[in-house]
Coordinates of C-alpha atoms in Angstrom, one line a residue:
X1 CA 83.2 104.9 107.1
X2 CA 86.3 103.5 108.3
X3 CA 89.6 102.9 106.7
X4 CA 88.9 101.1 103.0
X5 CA 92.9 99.4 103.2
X6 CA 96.0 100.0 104.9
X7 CA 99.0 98.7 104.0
X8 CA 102.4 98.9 106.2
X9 CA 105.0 99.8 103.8
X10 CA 107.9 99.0 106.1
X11 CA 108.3 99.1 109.6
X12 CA 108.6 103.3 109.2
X13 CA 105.9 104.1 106.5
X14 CA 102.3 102.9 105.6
X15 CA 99.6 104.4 103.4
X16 CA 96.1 103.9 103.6
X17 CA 92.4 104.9 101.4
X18 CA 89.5 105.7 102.7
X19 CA 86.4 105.6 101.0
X20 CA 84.3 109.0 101.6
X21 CA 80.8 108.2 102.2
X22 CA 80.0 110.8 104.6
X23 CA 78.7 114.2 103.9
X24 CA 81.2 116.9 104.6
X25 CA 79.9 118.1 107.4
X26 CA 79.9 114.9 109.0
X27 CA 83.8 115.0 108.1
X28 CA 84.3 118.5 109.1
X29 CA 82.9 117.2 112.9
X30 CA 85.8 114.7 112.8
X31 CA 88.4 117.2 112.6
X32 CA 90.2 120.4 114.6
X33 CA 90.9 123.5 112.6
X34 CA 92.4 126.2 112.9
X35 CA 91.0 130.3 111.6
X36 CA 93.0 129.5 108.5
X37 CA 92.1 126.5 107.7
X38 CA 88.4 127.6 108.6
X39 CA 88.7 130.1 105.8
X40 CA 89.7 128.4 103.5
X41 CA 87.3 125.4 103.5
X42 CA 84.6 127.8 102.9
X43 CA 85.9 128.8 100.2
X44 CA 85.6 125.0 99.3
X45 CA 82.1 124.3 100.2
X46 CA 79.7 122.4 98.4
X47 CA 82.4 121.1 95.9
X48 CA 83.8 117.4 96.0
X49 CA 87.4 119.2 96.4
X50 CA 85.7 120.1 100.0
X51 CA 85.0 116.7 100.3
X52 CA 88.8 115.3 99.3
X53 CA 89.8 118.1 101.4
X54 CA 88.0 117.0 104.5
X55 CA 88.5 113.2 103.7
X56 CA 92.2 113.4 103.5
X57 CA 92.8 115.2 106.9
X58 CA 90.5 112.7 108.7
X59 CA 92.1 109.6 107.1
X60 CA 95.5 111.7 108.3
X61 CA 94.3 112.0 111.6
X62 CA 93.1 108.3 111.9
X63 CA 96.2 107.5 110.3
X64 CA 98.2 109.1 113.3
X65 CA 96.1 108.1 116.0
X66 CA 95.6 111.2 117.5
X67 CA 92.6 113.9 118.3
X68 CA 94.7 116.8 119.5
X69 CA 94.8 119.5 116.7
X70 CA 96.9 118.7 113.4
X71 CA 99.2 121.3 112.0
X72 CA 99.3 120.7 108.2
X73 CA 100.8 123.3 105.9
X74 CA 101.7 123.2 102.7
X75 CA 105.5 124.3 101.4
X76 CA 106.4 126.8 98.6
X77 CA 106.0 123.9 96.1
X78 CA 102.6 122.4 97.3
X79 CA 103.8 119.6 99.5
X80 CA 101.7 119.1 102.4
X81 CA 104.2 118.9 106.0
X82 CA 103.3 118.4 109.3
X83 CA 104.8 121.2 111.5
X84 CA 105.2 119.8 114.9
X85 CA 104.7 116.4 114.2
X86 CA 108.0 113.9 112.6
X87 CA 106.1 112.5 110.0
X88 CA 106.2 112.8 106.0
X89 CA 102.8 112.9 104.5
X90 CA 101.7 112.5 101.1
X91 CA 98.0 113.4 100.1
X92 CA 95.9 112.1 97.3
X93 CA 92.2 111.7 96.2
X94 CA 90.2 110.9 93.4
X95 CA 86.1 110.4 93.0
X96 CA 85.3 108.4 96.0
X97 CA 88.6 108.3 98.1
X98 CA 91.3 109.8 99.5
X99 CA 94.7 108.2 100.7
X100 CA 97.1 109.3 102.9
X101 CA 100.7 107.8 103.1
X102 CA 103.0 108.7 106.0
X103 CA 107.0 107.9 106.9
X104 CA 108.9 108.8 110.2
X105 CA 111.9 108.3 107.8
X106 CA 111.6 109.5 104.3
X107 CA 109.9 111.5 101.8
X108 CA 106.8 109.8 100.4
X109 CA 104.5 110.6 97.2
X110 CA 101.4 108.5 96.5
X111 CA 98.8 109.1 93.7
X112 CA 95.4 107.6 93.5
X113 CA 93.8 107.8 90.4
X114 CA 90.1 106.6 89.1
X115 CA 90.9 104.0 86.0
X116 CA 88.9 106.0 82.5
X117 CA 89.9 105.6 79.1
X118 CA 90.2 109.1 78.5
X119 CA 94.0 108.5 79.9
X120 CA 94.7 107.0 75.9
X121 CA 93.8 110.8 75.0
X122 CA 96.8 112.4 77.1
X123 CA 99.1 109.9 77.3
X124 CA 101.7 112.1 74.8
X125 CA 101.6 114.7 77.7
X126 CA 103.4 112.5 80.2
X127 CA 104.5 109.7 78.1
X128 CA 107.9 109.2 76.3
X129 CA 107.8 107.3 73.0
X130 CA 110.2 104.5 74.2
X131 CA 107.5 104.4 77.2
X132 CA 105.2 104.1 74.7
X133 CA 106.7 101.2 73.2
X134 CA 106.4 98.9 76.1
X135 CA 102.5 99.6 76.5
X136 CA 101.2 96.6 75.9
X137 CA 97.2 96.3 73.8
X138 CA 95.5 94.4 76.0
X139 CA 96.3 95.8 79.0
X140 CA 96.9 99.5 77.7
X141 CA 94.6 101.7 79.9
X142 CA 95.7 100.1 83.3
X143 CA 99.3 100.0 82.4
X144 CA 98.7 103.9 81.6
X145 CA 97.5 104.4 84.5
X146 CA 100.4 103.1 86.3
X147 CA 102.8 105.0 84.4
X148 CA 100.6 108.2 85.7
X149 CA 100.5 107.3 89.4
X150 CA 104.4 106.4 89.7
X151 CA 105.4 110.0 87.8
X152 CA 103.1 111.2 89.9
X153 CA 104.1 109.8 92.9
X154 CA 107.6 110.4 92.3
X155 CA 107.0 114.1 92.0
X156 CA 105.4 114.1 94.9
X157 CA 107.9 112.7 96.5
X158 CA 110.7 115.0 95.2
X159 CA 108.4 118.0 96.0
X160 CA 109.4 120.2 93.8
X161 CA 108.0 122.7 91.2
X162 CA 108.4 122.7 87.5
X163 CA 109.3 119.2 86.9
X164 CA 107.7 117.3 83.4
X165 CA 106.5 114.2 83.5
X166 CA 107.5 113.3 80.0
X167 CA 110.8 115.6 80.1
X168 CA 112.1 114.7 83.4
X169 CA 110.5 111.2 84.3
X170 CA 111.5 108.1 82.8
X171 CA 110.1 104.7 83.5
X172 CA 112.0 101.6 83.1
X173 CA 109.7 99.0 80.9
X174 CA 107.3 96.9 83.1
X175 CA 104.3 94.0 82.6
X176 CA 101.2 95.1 84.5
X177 CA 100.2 92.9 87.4
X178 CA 97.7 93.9 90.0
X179 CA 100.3 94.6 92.4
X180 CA 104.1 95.1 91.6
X181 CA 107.2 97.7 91.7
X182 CA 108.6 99.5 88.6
X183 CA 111.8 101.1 88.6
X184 CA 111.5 105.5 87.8
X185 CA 114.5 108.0 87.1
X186 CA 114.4 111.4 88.1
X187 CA 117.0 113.5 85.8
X188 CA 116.7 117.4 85.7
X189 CA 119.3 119.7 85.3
X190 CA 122.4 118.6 87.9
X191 CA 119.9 116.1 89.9
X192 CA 119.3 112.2 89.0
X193 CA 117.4 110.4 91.1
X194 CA 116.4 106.4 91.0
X195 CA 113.0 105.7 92.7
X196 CA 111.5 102.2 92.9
X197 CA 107.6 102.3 92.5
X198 CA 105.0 100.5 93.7
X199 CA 101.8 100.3 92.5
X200 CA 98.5 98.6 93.1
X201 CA 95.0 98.4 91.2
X202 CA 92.1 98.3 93.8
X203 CA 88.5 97.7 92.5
X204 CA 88.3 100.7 89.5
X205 CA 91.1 102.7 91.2
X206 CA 95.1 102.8 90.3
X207 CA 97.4 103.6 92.9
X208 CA 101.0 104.5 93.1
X209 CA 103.5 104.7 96.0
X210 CA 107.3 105.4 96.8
X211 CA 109.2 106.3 99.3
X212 CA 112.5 108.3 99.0

């Protein structure tokens, strides 16, 4: 399968989804790893995280244009990096695709998330009341799902530990379109951050996107 959609951010940062179709060992032939990495996938195997696994490296490779080996790590906090490579990278997947978004400039975060009403459930986990209060009824399940995928992407972004979605995230009131930008706050202790958002419904799936 190739790339599902691409979009170029700006001139320095892109992200892109593709839609995993293959069976993991046709991903794991796309791909160079290392003894590490070798380990750990088998610790993966036969689970759909395997597959997410495998699918987000390949769409990171294609995404970068390059077959030479791909040194990814991930930081103290969970943030994916590239070692030798002067890119930021920001991994997602959910169900049937993974996305990738990459900068030569700034820190990225992207979230992908498969659209389910079960989000009305656990919306008081990352929800504030006055967030609440701008959700509107007939739209209330996609417009949750974008609140989701810009905290999300946001604390990707920031890539740090111990931050609360409903504590330390706060989302300016918006009207759900297919595809638009919402303005986010990130305020924790001495740091306050402003973050514009974008976000983007494609088929069943909600994505959100920023760059730092």
């Amino acid at each position: 399968m190739a790339i599902a959609y691409r979009q170029q951010v700006d001139e320095d940062t892109e992200f892109a989804l593709w839609r995993i179709e293959e069976t993991a060992d046709e991903l794991y032939r796309q791909l160079q790893l290392d003894d590490d990495e070798k380990a750990f996938t088998k610790k993966l195997s036969k689970s759909k995280r395997y597959l997410h696994w495998l699918g987000t490296r390949v769409l990171l490779r294609k995404m970068l244009r390059t077959d030479e080996y791909i040194d990814c790590k991930v930081d103290a906090h969970g943030k994916p990096y590239l070692v030798s490579l002067p890119y930021h990278i920001s991994l997602s997947h959910s169900f049937d695709y993974a996305a990738v978004m990459i900068s030569k400039t700034s820190p990225v975060g992207i979230d992908i998330e498969q659209i389910k009403e079960k989000v009305e459930r656990i919306a008081g986990k990352f929800m504030r009341a006055e967030e609440m209060a701008f959700i509107s009824e007939d739209k209330k399940i996609e417009q949750l799902y974008v609140c989701w995928c810009a905290k999300e992407a946001v604390y990707k972004c920031y890539g740090q530990k111990e931050v609360s979605f409903a504590d330390h995230i706060t989302l300016s009131p918006f009207t759900f379109q297919h595809h638009d930008v919402l303005q986010a706050r990130l305020q924790k202790g001495n740091v306050n951050l402003n973050y514009e958002v974008n976000y983007l419904q494609y088929e069943d799936y909600m994505i959100g996107y920023v760059k730092g």
